[in-house]
Amino acid sequence: MNSTSHQEFKVGAFENVCCFILLYYLLLKLRNATHFIIRLQIILGSSSVARKKILADMGYEFKTMSADIDEKAIRKEKPEDLVMTLAEANADAIVGKLQNIETQEKDAKPTLVIAADTAENVQPKLHGKEDAEPTLLITCDQVVVYEGMIREKPSSKEEARQFIKDYSGGHAATVSSVLVTNLNTGLRKGDWDKVEIHFHDIPEQIIDNLIEEGIVLNVAGGLIIEHPLVLPYVKEVVRISILGLSKYFPDNYSFRGVEIL
């Protein structure tokens, strides 16, 4: 087997760098659309350590929230539709949580406006002030597609093992989405992207080690191509659709040995 350098396939810890290529692009588009001059507040709608790392590496300060929805209850036939629908469902759930938090805070600290002999409660909208700092909510999703079938997180060690065995000497695709919601205006921008990964044969011992470690049980398709145990067996990463976003590649990422500036 020919060894593959880490530099050649430095695709990022977000399971798939294309997801954040889209994010980078969408943030720029959203800034232009809303004429941002003041500093952004960002909420990452994910508890993923990998996603937090990539967003931090891009230079953004942010808070995190989890949607805690039943993603298995949301089904779509096409992977592109599924990842976009899940990103939207996560965004809706987090917006609902933020509204509940605001309601509880208002109940705890009612604001009174007094005019003459009348008084009434003031109920400001969620992030509704036009002069407030823009707050962006970022939600994402990813699935793996193997032989036309959508794969999400493995339901067991046995399923994870079979997933990785299937990839050995073959190929799979990741379909990723990013949705950015401006909580001040309600404006949403989102899209999906697809990457195909080709593998060398993956030894049984490597598969055993991955299953024993357990991380692959918590990611779509049991697939983490940037994992140090997996990376040497990645043969090629092919961008299927990049949606004309090459200008907005984040710094320090590369595909197939070519630095993207």
PDB file of N, CA and C in Angstrom, residues 76-173:
ATOM      1  N   LYS A  76     -35.898  11.390   4.621  1.00  0.00           N
ATOM      2  CA  LYS A  76     -35.990  11.865   3.249  1.00  0.00           C
ATOM      3  C   LYS A  76     -35.313  10.836   2.352  1.00  0.00           C
ATOM      4  N   GLU A  77     -35.793  10.704   1.126  1.00  0.00           N
ATOM      5  CA  GLU A  77     -35.236   9.704   0.219  1.00  0.00           C
ATOM      6  C   GLU A  77     -33.853  10.097  -0.274  1.00  0.00           C
ATOM      7  N   LYS A  78     -33.670  11.375  -0.595  1.00  0.00           N
ATOM      8  CA  LYS A  78     -32.388  11.837  -1.113  1.00  0.00           C
ATOM      9  C   LYS A  78     -31.510  12.346   0.018  1.00  0.00           C
ATOM     10  N   PRO A  79     -30.228  11.972   0.018  1.00  0.00           N
ATOM     11  CA  PRO A  79     -29.341  12.441   1.104  1.00  0.00           C
ATOM     12  C   PRO A  79     -29.222  13.950   1.156  1.00  0.00           C
ATOM     13  N   GLU A  80     -29.240  14.604  -0.001  1.00  0.00           N
ATOM     14  CA  GLU A  80     -29.151  16.066  -0.034  1.00  0.00           C
ATOM     15  C   GLU A  80     -30.342  16.703   0.681  1.00  0.00           C
ATOM     16  N   ASP A  81     -31.525  16.141   0.440  1.00  0.00           N
ATOM     17  CA  ASP A  81     -32.730  16.650   1.113  1.00  0.00           C
ATOM     18  C   ASP A  81     -32.683  16.360   2.610  1.00  0.00           C
ATOM     19  N   LEU A  82     -32.167  15.184   2.965  1.00  0.00           N
ATOM     20  CA  LEU A  82     -32.125  14.796   4.378  1.00  0.00           C
ATOM     21  C   LEU A  82     -31.225  15.720   5.184  1.00  0.00           C
ATOM     22  N   VAL A  83     -30.002  15.973   4.705  1.00  0.00           N
ATOM     23  CA  VAL A  83     -29.078  16.802   5.495  1.00  0.00           C
ATOM     24  C   VAL A  83     -29.572  18.235   5.608  1.00  0.00           C
ATOM     25  N   MET A  84     -30.237  18.747   4.574  1.00  0.00           N
ATOM     26  CA  MET A  84     -30.776  20.099   4.657  1.00  0.00           C
ATOM     27  C   MET A  84     -31.968  20.155   5.609  1.00  0.00           C
ATOM     28  N   THR A  85     -32.835  19.147   5.543  1.00  0.00           N
ATOM     29  CA  THR A  85     -34.005  19.107   6.428  1.00  0.00           C
ATOM     30  C   THR A  85     -33.582  18.982   7.884  1.00  0.00           C
ATOM     31  N   LEU A  86     -32.563  18.175   8.150  1.00  0.00           N
ATOM     32  CA  LEU A  86     -32.084  18.014   9.524  1.00  0.00           C
ATOM     33  C   LEU A  86     -31.427  19.288  10.039  1.00  0.00           C
ATOM     34  N   ALA A  87     -30.682  19.976   9.180  1.00  0.00           N
ATOM     35  CA  ALA A  87     -30.084  21.247   9.591  1.00  0.00           C
ATOM     36  C   ALA A  87     -31.171  22.257   9.946  1.00  0.00           C
ATOM     37  N   GLU A  88     -32.244  22.268   9.145  1.00  0.00           N
ATOM     38  CA  GLU A  88     -33.363  23.181   9.407  1.00  0.00           C
ATOM     39  C   GLU A  88     -34.102  22.794  10.683  1.00  0.00           C
ATOM     40  N   ALA A  89     -34.304  21.491  10.904  1.00  0.00           N
ATOM     41  CA  ALA A  89     -34.996  21.027  12.107  1.00  0.00           C
ATOM     42  C   ALA A  89     -34.191  21.361  13.356  1.00  0.00           C
ATOM     43  N   ASN A  90     -32.883  21.210  13.281  1.00  0.00           N
ATOM     44  CA  ASN A  90     -32.028  21.582  14.412  1.00  0.00           C
ATOM     45  C   ASN A  90     -32.108  23.080  14.689  1.00  0.00           C
ATOM     46  N   ALA A  91     -32.114  23.878  13.622  1.00  0.00           N
ATOM     47  CA  ALA A  91     -32.224  25.326  13.791  1.00  0.00           C
ATOM     48  C   ALA A  91     -33.560  25.692  14.439  1.00  0.00           C
ATOM     49  N   ASP A  92     -34.646  25.095  13.964  1.00  0.00           N
ATOM     50  CA  ASP A  92     -35.973  25.388  14.525  1.00  0.00           C
ATOM     51  C   ASP A  92     -36.034  25.039  16.010  1.00  0.00           C
ATOM     52  N   ALA A  93     -35.441  23.900  16.369  1.00  0.00           N
ATOM     53  CA  ALA A  93     -35.471  23.464  17.770  1.00  0.00           C
ATOM     54  C   ALA A  93     -34.682  24.419  18.661  1.00  0.00           C
ATOM     55  N   ILE A  94     -33.537  24.874  18.190  1.00  0.00           N
ATOM     56  CA  ILE A  94     -32.717  25.777  18.999  1.00  0.00           C
ATOM     57  C   ILE A  94     -33.366  27.149  19.112  1.00  0.00           C
ATOM     58  N   VAL A  95     -33.968  27.632  18.034  1.00  0.00           N
ATOM     59  CA  VAL A  95     -34.709  28.892  18.099  1.00  0.00           C
ATOM     60  C   VAL A  95     -35.820  28.780  19.141  1.00  0.00           C
ATOM     61  N   GLY A  96     -36.503  27.644  19.177  1.00  0.00           N
ATOM     62  CA  GLY A  96     -37.543  27.427  20.175  1.00  0.00           C
ATOM     63  C   GLY A  96     -36.991  27.469  21.593  1.00  0.00           C
ATOM     64  N   LYS A  97     -35.816  26.869  21.793  1.00  0.00           N
ATOM     65  CA  LYS A  97     -35.176  26.908  23.109  1.00  0.00           C
ATOM     66  C   LYS A  97     -34.832  28.342  23.515  1.00  0.00           C
ATOM     67  N   LEU A  98     -34.302  29.115  22.565  1.00  0.00           N
ATOM     68  CA  LEU A  98     -33.937  30.506  22.855  1.00  0.00           C
ATOM     69  C   LEU A  98     -35.172  31.331  23.208  1.00  0.00           C
ATOM     70  N   GLN A  99     -36.276  31.090  22.513  1.00  0.00           N
ATOM     71  CA  GLN A  99     -37.518  31.796  22.819  1.00  0.00           C
ATOM     72  C   GLN A  99     -38.004  31.457  24.221  1.00  0.00           C
ATOM     73  N   ASN A 100     -37.894  30.165  24.608  1.00  0.00           N
ATOM     74  CA  ASN A 100     -38.302  29.763  25.953  1.00  0.00           C
ATOM     75  C   ASN A 100     -37.431  30.424  27.017  1.00  0.00           C
ATOM     76  N   ILE A 101     -36.138  30.514  26.740  1.00  0.00           N
ATOM     77  CA  ILE A 101     -35.225  31.166  27.683  1.00  0.00           C
ATOM     78  C   ILE A 101     -35.599  32.628  27.855  1.00  0.00           C
ATOM     79  N   GLU A 102     -35.889  33.316  26.748  1.00  0.00           N
ATOM     80  CA  GLU A 102     -36.270  34.731  26.823  1.00  0.00           C
ATOM     81  C   GLU A 102     -37.569  34.905  27.591  1.00  0.00           C
ATOM     82  N   THR A 103     -38.505  33.986  27.369  1.00  0.00           N
ATOM     83  CA  THR A 103     -39.786  34.078  28.067  1.00  0.00           C
ATOM     84  C   THR A 103     -39.600  33.915  29.570  1.00  0.00           C
ATOM     85  N   GLN A 104     -38.770  32.936  29.955  1.00  0.00           N
ATOM     86  CA  GLN A 104     -38.505  32.717  31.372  1.00  0.00           C
ATOM     87  C   GLN A 104     -37.821  33.918  32.013  1.00  0.00           C
ATOM     88  N   GLU A 105     -36.886  34.533  31.277  1.00  0.00           N
ATOM     89  CA  GLU A 105     -36.192  35.708  31.805  1.00  0.00           C
ATOM     90  C   GLU A 105     -37.151  36.883  31.973  1.00  0.00           C
ATOM     91  N   LYS A 106     -38.066  37.033  31.019  1.00  0.00           N
ATOM     92  CA  LYS A 106     -39.041  38.128  31.119  1.00  0.00           C
ATOM     93  C   LYS A 106     -40.018  37.904  32.261  1.00  0.00           C
ATOM     94  N   ASP A 107     -40.372  36.624  32.485  1.00  0.00           N
ATOM     95  CA  ASP A 107     -41.261  36.321  33.605  1.00  0.00           C
ATOM     96  C   ASP A 107     -40.574  36.593  34.937  1.00  0.00           C
ATOM     97  N   ALA A 108     -39.268  36.335  34.984  1.00  0.00           N
ATOM     98  CA  ALA A 108     -38.524  36.542  36.227  1.00  0.00           C
ATOM     99  C   ALA A 108     -38.263  38.016  36.491  1.00  0.00           C
ATOM    100  N   LYS A 109     -38.051  38.782  35.399  1.00  0.00           N
ATOM    101  CA  LYS A 109     -37.755  40.204  35.532  1.00  0.00           C
ATOM    102  C   LYS A 109     -38.673  41.006  34.611  1.00  0.00           C
ATOM    103  N   PRO A 110     -39.939  41.185  35.013  1.00  0.00           N
ATOM    104  CA  PRO A 110     -40.858  41.940  34.164  1.00  0.00           C
ATOM    105  C   PRO A 110     -40.435  43.395  34.021  1.00  0.00           C
ATOM    106  N   THR A 111     -40.617  43.921  32.812  1.00  0.00           N
ATOM    107  CA  THR A 111     -40.297  45.315  32.534  1.00  0.00           C
ATOM    108  C   THR A 111     -41.601  46.097  32.432  1.00  0.00           C
ATOM    109  N   LEU A 112     -41.676  47.207  33.136  1.00  0.00           N
ATOM    110  CA  LEU A 112     -42.888  48.008  33.126  1.00  0.00           C
ATOM    111  C   LEU A 112     -42.648  49.323  32.416  1.00  0.00           C
ATOM    112  N   VAL A 113     -43.625  49.712  31.592  1.00  0.00           N
ATOM    113  CA  VAL A 113     -43.636  51.041  30.995  1.00  0.00           C
ATOM    114  C   VAL A 113     -44.811  51.788  31.611  1.00  0.00           C
ATOM    115  N   ILE A 114     -44.532  52.911  32.265  1.00  0.00           N
ATOM    116  CA  ILE A 114     -45.582  53.640  32.964  1.00  0.00           C
ATOM    117  C   ILE A 114     -45.872  54.934  32.218  1.00  0.00           C
ATOM    118  N   ALA A 115     -47.130  55.127  31.886  1.00  0.00           N
ATOM    119  CA  ALA A 115     -47.561  56.360  31.223  1.00  0.00           C
ATOM    120  C   ALA A 115     -48.853  56.796  31.886  1.00  0.00           C
ATOM    121  N   ALA A 116     -48.823  58.012  32.483  1.00  0.00           N
ATOM    122  CA  ALA A 116     -49.992  58.524  33.213  1.00  0.00           C
ATOM    123  C   ALA A 116     -50.388  57.513  34.276  1.00  0.00           C
ATOM    124  N   ASP A 117     -51.643  57.006  34.220  1.00  0.00           N
ATOM    125  CA  ASP A 117     -52.098  56.099  35.260  1.00  0.00           C
ATOM    126  C   ASP A 117     -52.221  54.672  34.754  1.00  0.00           C
ATOM    127  N   THR A 118     -51.468  54.294  33.680  1.00  0.00           N
ATOM    128  CA  THR A 118     -51.559  52.936  33.147  1.00  0.00           C
ATOM    129  C   THR A 118     -50.177  52.288  33.186  1.00  0.00           C
ATOM    130  N   ALA A 119     -50.163  50.963  33.218  1.00  0.00           N
ATOM    131  CA  ALA A 119     -48.914  50.197  33.179  1.00  0.00           C
ATOM    132  C   ALA A 119     -49.137  48.936  32.367  1.00  0.00           C
ATOM    133  N   GLU A 120     -48.143  48.548  31.561  1.00  0.00           N
ATOM    134  CA  GLU A 120     -48.280  47.326  30.765  1.00  0.00           C
ATOM    135  C   GLU A 120     -46.926  46.636  30.656  1.00  0.00           C
ATOM    136  N   ASN A 121     -46.955  45.300  30.465  1.00  0.00           N
ATOM    137  CA  ASN A 121     -45.735  44.527  30.267  1.00  0.00           C
ATOM    138  C   ASN A 121     -45.203  44.736  28.863  1.00  0.00           C
ATOM    139  N   VAL A 122     -43.880  44.874  28.745  1.00  0.00           N
ATOM    140  CA  VAL A 122     -43.237  44.998  27.441  1.00  0.00           C
ATOM    141  C   VAL A 122     -42.635  43.649  27.081  1.00  0.00           C
ATOM    142  N   GLN A 123     -42.930  43.126  25.895  1.00  0.00           N
ATOM    143  CA  GLN A 123     -42.467  41.822  25.464  1.00  0.00           C
ATOM    144  C   GLN A 123     -41.641  41.958  24.192  1.00  0.00           C
ATOM    145  N   PRO A 124     -40.342  42.265  24.327  1.00  0.00           N
ATOM    146  CA  PRO A 124     -39.522  42.386  23.124  1.00  0.00           C
ATOM    147  C   PRO A 124     -39.384  41.057  22.406  1.00  0.00           C
ATOM    148  N   LYS A 125     -39.231  41.115  21.085  1.00  0.00           N
ATOM    149  CA  LYS A 125     -39.090  39.910  20.286  1.00  0.00           C
ATOM    150  C   LYS A 125     -37.681  39.336  20.439  1.00  0.00           C
ATOM    151  N   LEU A 126     -37.541  38.047  20.093  1.00  0.00           N
ATOM    152  CA  LEU A 126     -36.248  37.376  20.160  1.00  0.00           C
ATOM    153  C   LEU A 126     -35.266  38.038  19.217  1.00  0.00           C
ATOM    154  N   HIS A 127     -34.196  38.620  19.781  1.00  0.00           N
ATOM    155  CA  HIS A 127     -33.161  39.284  18.982  1.00  0.00           C
ATOM    156  C   HIS A 127     -33.781  40.223  17.954  1.00  0.00           C
ATOM    157  N   GLY A 128     -34.824  40.901  18.319  1.00  0.00           N
ATOM    158  CA  GLY A 128     -35.600  41.637  17.338  1.00  0.00           C
ATOM    159  C   GLY A 128     -35.176  43.064  17.093  1.00  0.00           C
ATOM    160  N   LYS A 129     -34.286  43.604  17.911  1.00  0.00           N
ATOM    161  CA  LYS A 129     -33.903  44.999  17.743  1.00  0.00           C
ATOM    162  C   LYS A 129     -32.977  45.157  16.543  1.00  0.00           C
ATOM    163  N   GLU A 130     -33.316  46.101  15.684  1.00  0.00           N
ATOM    164  CA  GLU A 130     -32.523  46.284  14.478  1.00  0.00           C
ATOM    165  C   GLU A 130     -31.102  46.736  14.777  1.00  0.00           C
ATOM    166  N   ASP A 131     -30.910  47.456  15.918  1.00  0.00           N
ATOM    167  CA  ASP A 131     -29.584  47.957  16.232  1.00  0.00           C
ATOM    168  C   ASP A 131     -28.797  47.018  17.132  1.00  0.00           C
ATOM    169  N   ALA A 132     -29.343  45.819  17.418  1.00  0.00           N
ATOM    170  CA  ALA A 132     -28.640  44.856  18.251  1.00  0.00           C
ATOM    171  C   ALA A 132     -27.543  44.161  17.453  1.00  0.00           C
ATOM    172  N   GLU A 133     -26.578  43.602  18.177  1.00  0.00           N
ATOM    173  CA  GLU A 133     -25.529  42.854  17.494  1.00  0.00           C
ATOM    174  C   GLU A 133     -26.151  41.667  16.774  1.00  0.00           C
ATOM    175  N   PRO A 134     -25.818  41.467  15.497  1.00  0.00           N
ATOM    176  CA  PRO A 134     -26.360  40.319  14.765  1.00  0.00           C
ATOM    177  C   PRO A 134     -25.923  39.010  15.417  1.00  0.00           C
ATOM    178  N   THR A 135     -26.862  38.088  15.584  1.00  0.00           N
ATOM    179  CA  THR A 135     -26.561  36.770  16.124  1.00  0.00           C
ATOM    180  C   THR A 135     -26.856  35.730  15.062  1.00  0.00           C
ATOM    181  N   LEU A 136     -25.845  34.943  14.726  1.00  0.00           N
ATOM    182  CA  LEU A 136     -25.989  33.905  13.720  1.00  0.00           C
ATOM    183  C   LEU A 136     -26.025  32.540  14.396  1.00  0.00           C
ATOM    184  N   LEU A 137     -26.980  31.718  13.999  1.00  0.00           N
ATOM    185  CA  LEU A 137     -27.083  30.337  14.456  1.00  0.00           C
ATOM    186  C   LEU A 137     -26.621  29.436  13.321  1.00  0.00           C
ATOM    187  N   ILE A 138     -25.652  28.573  13.592  1.00  0.00           N
ATOM    188  CA  ILE A 138     -25.112  27.676  12.583  1.00  0.00           C
ATOM    189  C   ILE A 138     -25.516  26.245  12.928  1.00  0.00           C
ATOM    190  N   THR A 139     -26.223  25.591  12.023  1.00  0.00           N
ATOM    191  CA  THR A 139     -26.575  24.185  12.210  1.00  0.00           C
ATOM    192  C   THR A 139     -26.101  23.396  10.994  1.00  0.00           C
ATOM    193  N   CYS A 140     -25.770  22.148  11.231  1.00  0.00           N
ATOM    194  CA  CYS A 140     -25.172  21.326  10.178  1.00  0.00           C
ATOM    195  C   CYS A 140     -25.662  19.886  10.285  1.00  0.00           C
ATOM    196  N   ASP A 141     -25.430  19.136   9.225  1.00  0.00           N
ATOM    197  CA  ASP A 141     -25.655  17.693   9.287  1.00  0.00           C
ATOM    198  C   ASP A 141     -24.807  17.019   8.228  1.00  0.00           C
ATOM    199  N   GLN A 142     -24.581  15.730   8.418  1.00  0.00           N
ATOM    200  CA  GLN A 142     -23.822  14.959   7.439  1.00  0.00           C
ATOM    201  C   GLN A 142     -24.269  13.506   7.451  1.00  0.00           C
ATOM    202  N   VAL A 143     -24.325  12.912   6.285  1.00  0.00           N
ATOM    203  CA  VAL A 143     -24.559  11.475   6.159  1.00  0.00           C
ATOM    204  C   VAL A 143     -23.512  10.901   5.211  1.00  0.00           C
ATOM    205  N   VAL A 144     -23.340   9.602   5.290  1.00  0.00           N
ATOM    206  CA  VAL A 144     -22.489   8.881   4.349  1.00  0.00           C
ATOM    207  C   VAL A 144     -23.392   8.123   3.390  1.00  0.00           C
ATOM    208  N   VAL A 145     -23.013   8.102   2.127  1.00  0.00           N
ATOM    209  CA  VAL A 145     -23.757   7.334   1.120  1.00  0.00           C
ATOM    210  C   VAL A 145     -22.845   6.231   0.604  1.00  0.00           C
ATOM    211  N   TYR A 146     -23.300   4.987   0.732  1.00  0.00           N
ATOM    212  CA  TYR A 146     -22.540   3.831   0.259  1.00  0.00           C
ATOM    213  C   TYR A 146     -23.438   2.970  -0.612  1.00  0.00           C
ATOM    214  N   GLU A 147     -23.017   2.803  -1.853  1.00  0.00           N
ATOM    215  CA  GLU A 147     -23.794   2.033  -2.839  1.00  0.00           C
ATOM    216  C   GLU A 147     -25.246   2.504  -2.879  1.00  0.00           C
ATOM    217  N   GLY A 148     -25.423   3.816  -2.847  1.00  0.00           N
ATOM    218  CA  GLY A 148     -26.746   4.409  -2.981  1.00  0.00           C
ATOM    219  C   GLY A 148     -27.573   4.434  -1.713  1.00  0.00           C
ATOM    220  N   MET A 149     -27.062   3.869  -0.616  1.00  0.00           N
ATOM    221  CA  MET A 149     -27.801   3.817   0.643  1.00  0.00           C
ATOM    222  C   MET A 149     -27.258   4.862   1.617  1.00  0.00           C
ATOM    223  N   ILE A 150     -28.181   5.531   2.315  1.00  0.00           N
ATOM    224  CA  ILE A 150     -27.800   6.544   3.304  1.00  0.00           C
ATOM    225  C   ILE A 150     -27.397   5.865   4.606  1.00  0.00           C
ATOM    226  N   ARG A 151     -26.249   6.284   5.134  1.00  0.00           N
ATOM    227  CA  ARG A 151     -25.785   5.765   6.406  1.00  0.00           C
ATOM    228  C   ARG A 151     -25.642   6.911   7.402  1.00  0.00           C
ATOM    229  N   GLU A 152     -26.255   6.729   8.564  1.00  0.00           N
ATOM    230  CA  GLU A 152     -26.094   7.686   9.655  1.00  0.00           C
ATOM    231  C   GLU A 152     -25.224   7.036  10.733  1.00  0.00           C
ATOM    232  N   LYS A 153     -25.337   7.445  11.982  1.00  0.00           N
ATOM    233  CA  LYS A 153     -24.492   6.873  13.024  1.00  0.00           C
ATOM    234  C   LYS A 153     -24.796   5.382  13.175  1.00  0.00           C
ATOM    235  N   PRO A 154     -23.776   4.545  13.319  1.00  0.00           N
ATOM    236  CA  PRO A 154     -24.014   3.110  13.515  1.00  0.00           C
ATOM    237  C   PRO A 154     -24.826   2.854  14.776  1.00  0.00           C
ATOM    238  N   SER A 155     -25.690   1.872  14.696  1.00  0.00           N
ATOM    239  CA  SER A 155     -26.538   1.549  15.844  1.00  0.00           C
ATOM    240  C   SER A 155     -25.870   0.574  16.805  1.00  0.00           C
ATOM    241  N   SER A 156     -24.736  -0.016  16.389  1.00  0.00           N
ATOM    242  CA  SER A 156     -24.037  -0.983  17.228  1.00  0.00           C
ATOM    243  C   SER A 156     -22.591  -1.121  16.764  1.00  0.00           C
ATOM    244  N   LYS A 157     -21.780  -1.793  17.568  1.00  0.00           N
ATOM    245  CA  LYS A 157     -20.394  -2.052  17.171  1.00  0.00           C
ATOM    246  C   LYS A 157     -20.344  -2.939  15.933  1.00  0.00           C
ATOM    247  N   GLU A 158     -21.263  -3.874  15.870  1.00  0.00           N
ATOM    248  CA  GLU A 158     -21.295  -4.786  14.733  1.00  0.00           C
ATOM    249  C   GLU A 158     -21.593  -4.027  13.432  1.00  0.00           C
ATOM    250  N   GLU A 159     -22.530  -3.092  13.496  1.00  0.00           N
ATOM    251  CA  GLU A 159     -22.854  -2.317  12.297  1.00  0.00           C
ATOM    252  C   GLU A 159     -21.687  -1.415  11.913  1.00  0.00           C
ATOM    253  N   ALA A 160     -21.042  -0.809  12.905  1.00  0.00           N
ATOM    254  CA  ALA A 160     -19.886   0.036  12.622  1.00  0.00           C
ATOM    255  C   ALA A 160     -18.779  -0.769  11.955  1.00  0.00           C
ATOM    256  N   ARG A 161     -18.539  -1.968  12.440  1.00  0.00           N
ATOM    257  CA  ARG A 161     -17.510  -2.842  11.863  1.00  0.00           C
ATOM    258  C   ARG A 161     -17.829  -3.154  10.401  1.00  0.00           C
ATOM    259  N   GLN A 162     -19.101  -3.471  10.130  1.00  0.00           N
ATOM    260  CA  GLN A 162     -19.491  -3.790   8.761  1.00  0.00           C
ATOM    261  C   GLN A 162     -19.352  -2.574   7.852  1.00  0.00           C
ATOM    262  N   PHE A 163     -19.706  -1.398   8.365  1.00  0.00           N
ATOM    263  CA  PHE A 163     -19.546  -0.170   7.588  1.00  0.00           C
ATOM    264  C   PHE A 163     -18.098  -0.010   7.125  1.00  0.00           C
ATOM    265  N   ILE A 164     -17.164  -0.124   8.073  1.00  0.00           N
ATOM    266  CA  ILE A 164     -15.751   0.115   7.750  1.00  0.00           C
ATOM    267  C   ILE A 164     -15.224  -0.971   6.814  1.00  0.00           C
ATOM    268  N   LYS A 165     -15.653  -2.214   7.023  1.00  0.00           N
ATOM    269  CA  LYS A 165     -15.262  -3.285   6.107  1.00  0.00           C
ATOM    270  C   LYS A 165     -15.726  -2.989   4.688  1.00  0.00           C
ATOM    271  N   ASP A 166     -16.906  -2.421   4.572  1.00  0.00           N
ATOM    272  CA  ASP A 166     -17.441  -2.080   3.246  1.00  0.00           C
ATOM    273  C   ASP A 166     -16.567  -1.040   2.550  1.00  0.00           C
ATOM    274  N   TYR A 167     -16.054  -0.083   3.325  1.00  0.00           N
ATOM    275  CA  TYR A 167     -15.239   0.977   2.729  1.00  0.00           C
ATOM    276  C   TYR A 167     -13.864   0.463   2.288  1.00  0.00           C
ATOM    277  N   SER A 168     -13.371  -0.582   2.959  1.00  0.00           N
ATOM    278  CA  SER A 168     -12.037  -1.106   2.685  1.00  0.00           C
ATOM    279  C   SER A 168     -11.898  -1.519   1.227  1.00  0.00           C
ATOM    280  N   GLY A 169     -10.945  -0.910   0.524  1.00  0.00           N
ATOM    281  CA  GLY A 169     -10.717  -1.212  -0.881  1.00  0.00           C
ATOM    282  C   GLY A 169     -11.773  -0.661  -1.810  1.00  0.00           C
ATOM    283  N   GLY A 170     -12.702   0.123  -1.269  1.00  0.00           N
ATOM    284  CA  GLY A 170     -13.785   0.682  -2.083  1.00  0.00           C
ATOM    285  C   GLY A 170     -13.896   2.177  -1.914  1.00  0.00           C
ATOM    286  N   HIS A 171     -15.123   2.671  -1.985  1.00  0.00           N
ATOM    287  CA  HIS A 171     -15.322   4.118  -1.835  1.00  0.00           C
ATOM    288  C   HIS A 171     -16.699   4.406  -1.266  1.00  0.00           C
ATOM    289  N   ALA A 172     -16.822   5.576  -0.687  1.00  0.00           N
ATOM    290  CA  ALA A 172     -18.090   6.073  -0.143  1.00  0.00           C
ATOM    291  C   ALA A 172     -18.118   7.567  -0.347  1.00  0.00           C
ATOM    292  N   ALA A 173     -19.283   8.172  -0.142  1.00  0.00           N
ATOM    293  CA  ALA A 173     -19.426   9.620  -0.294  1.00  0.00           C
ATOM    294  C   ALA A 173     -20.004  10.210   0.980  1.00  0.00           C
TER     295      ALA A 173
END
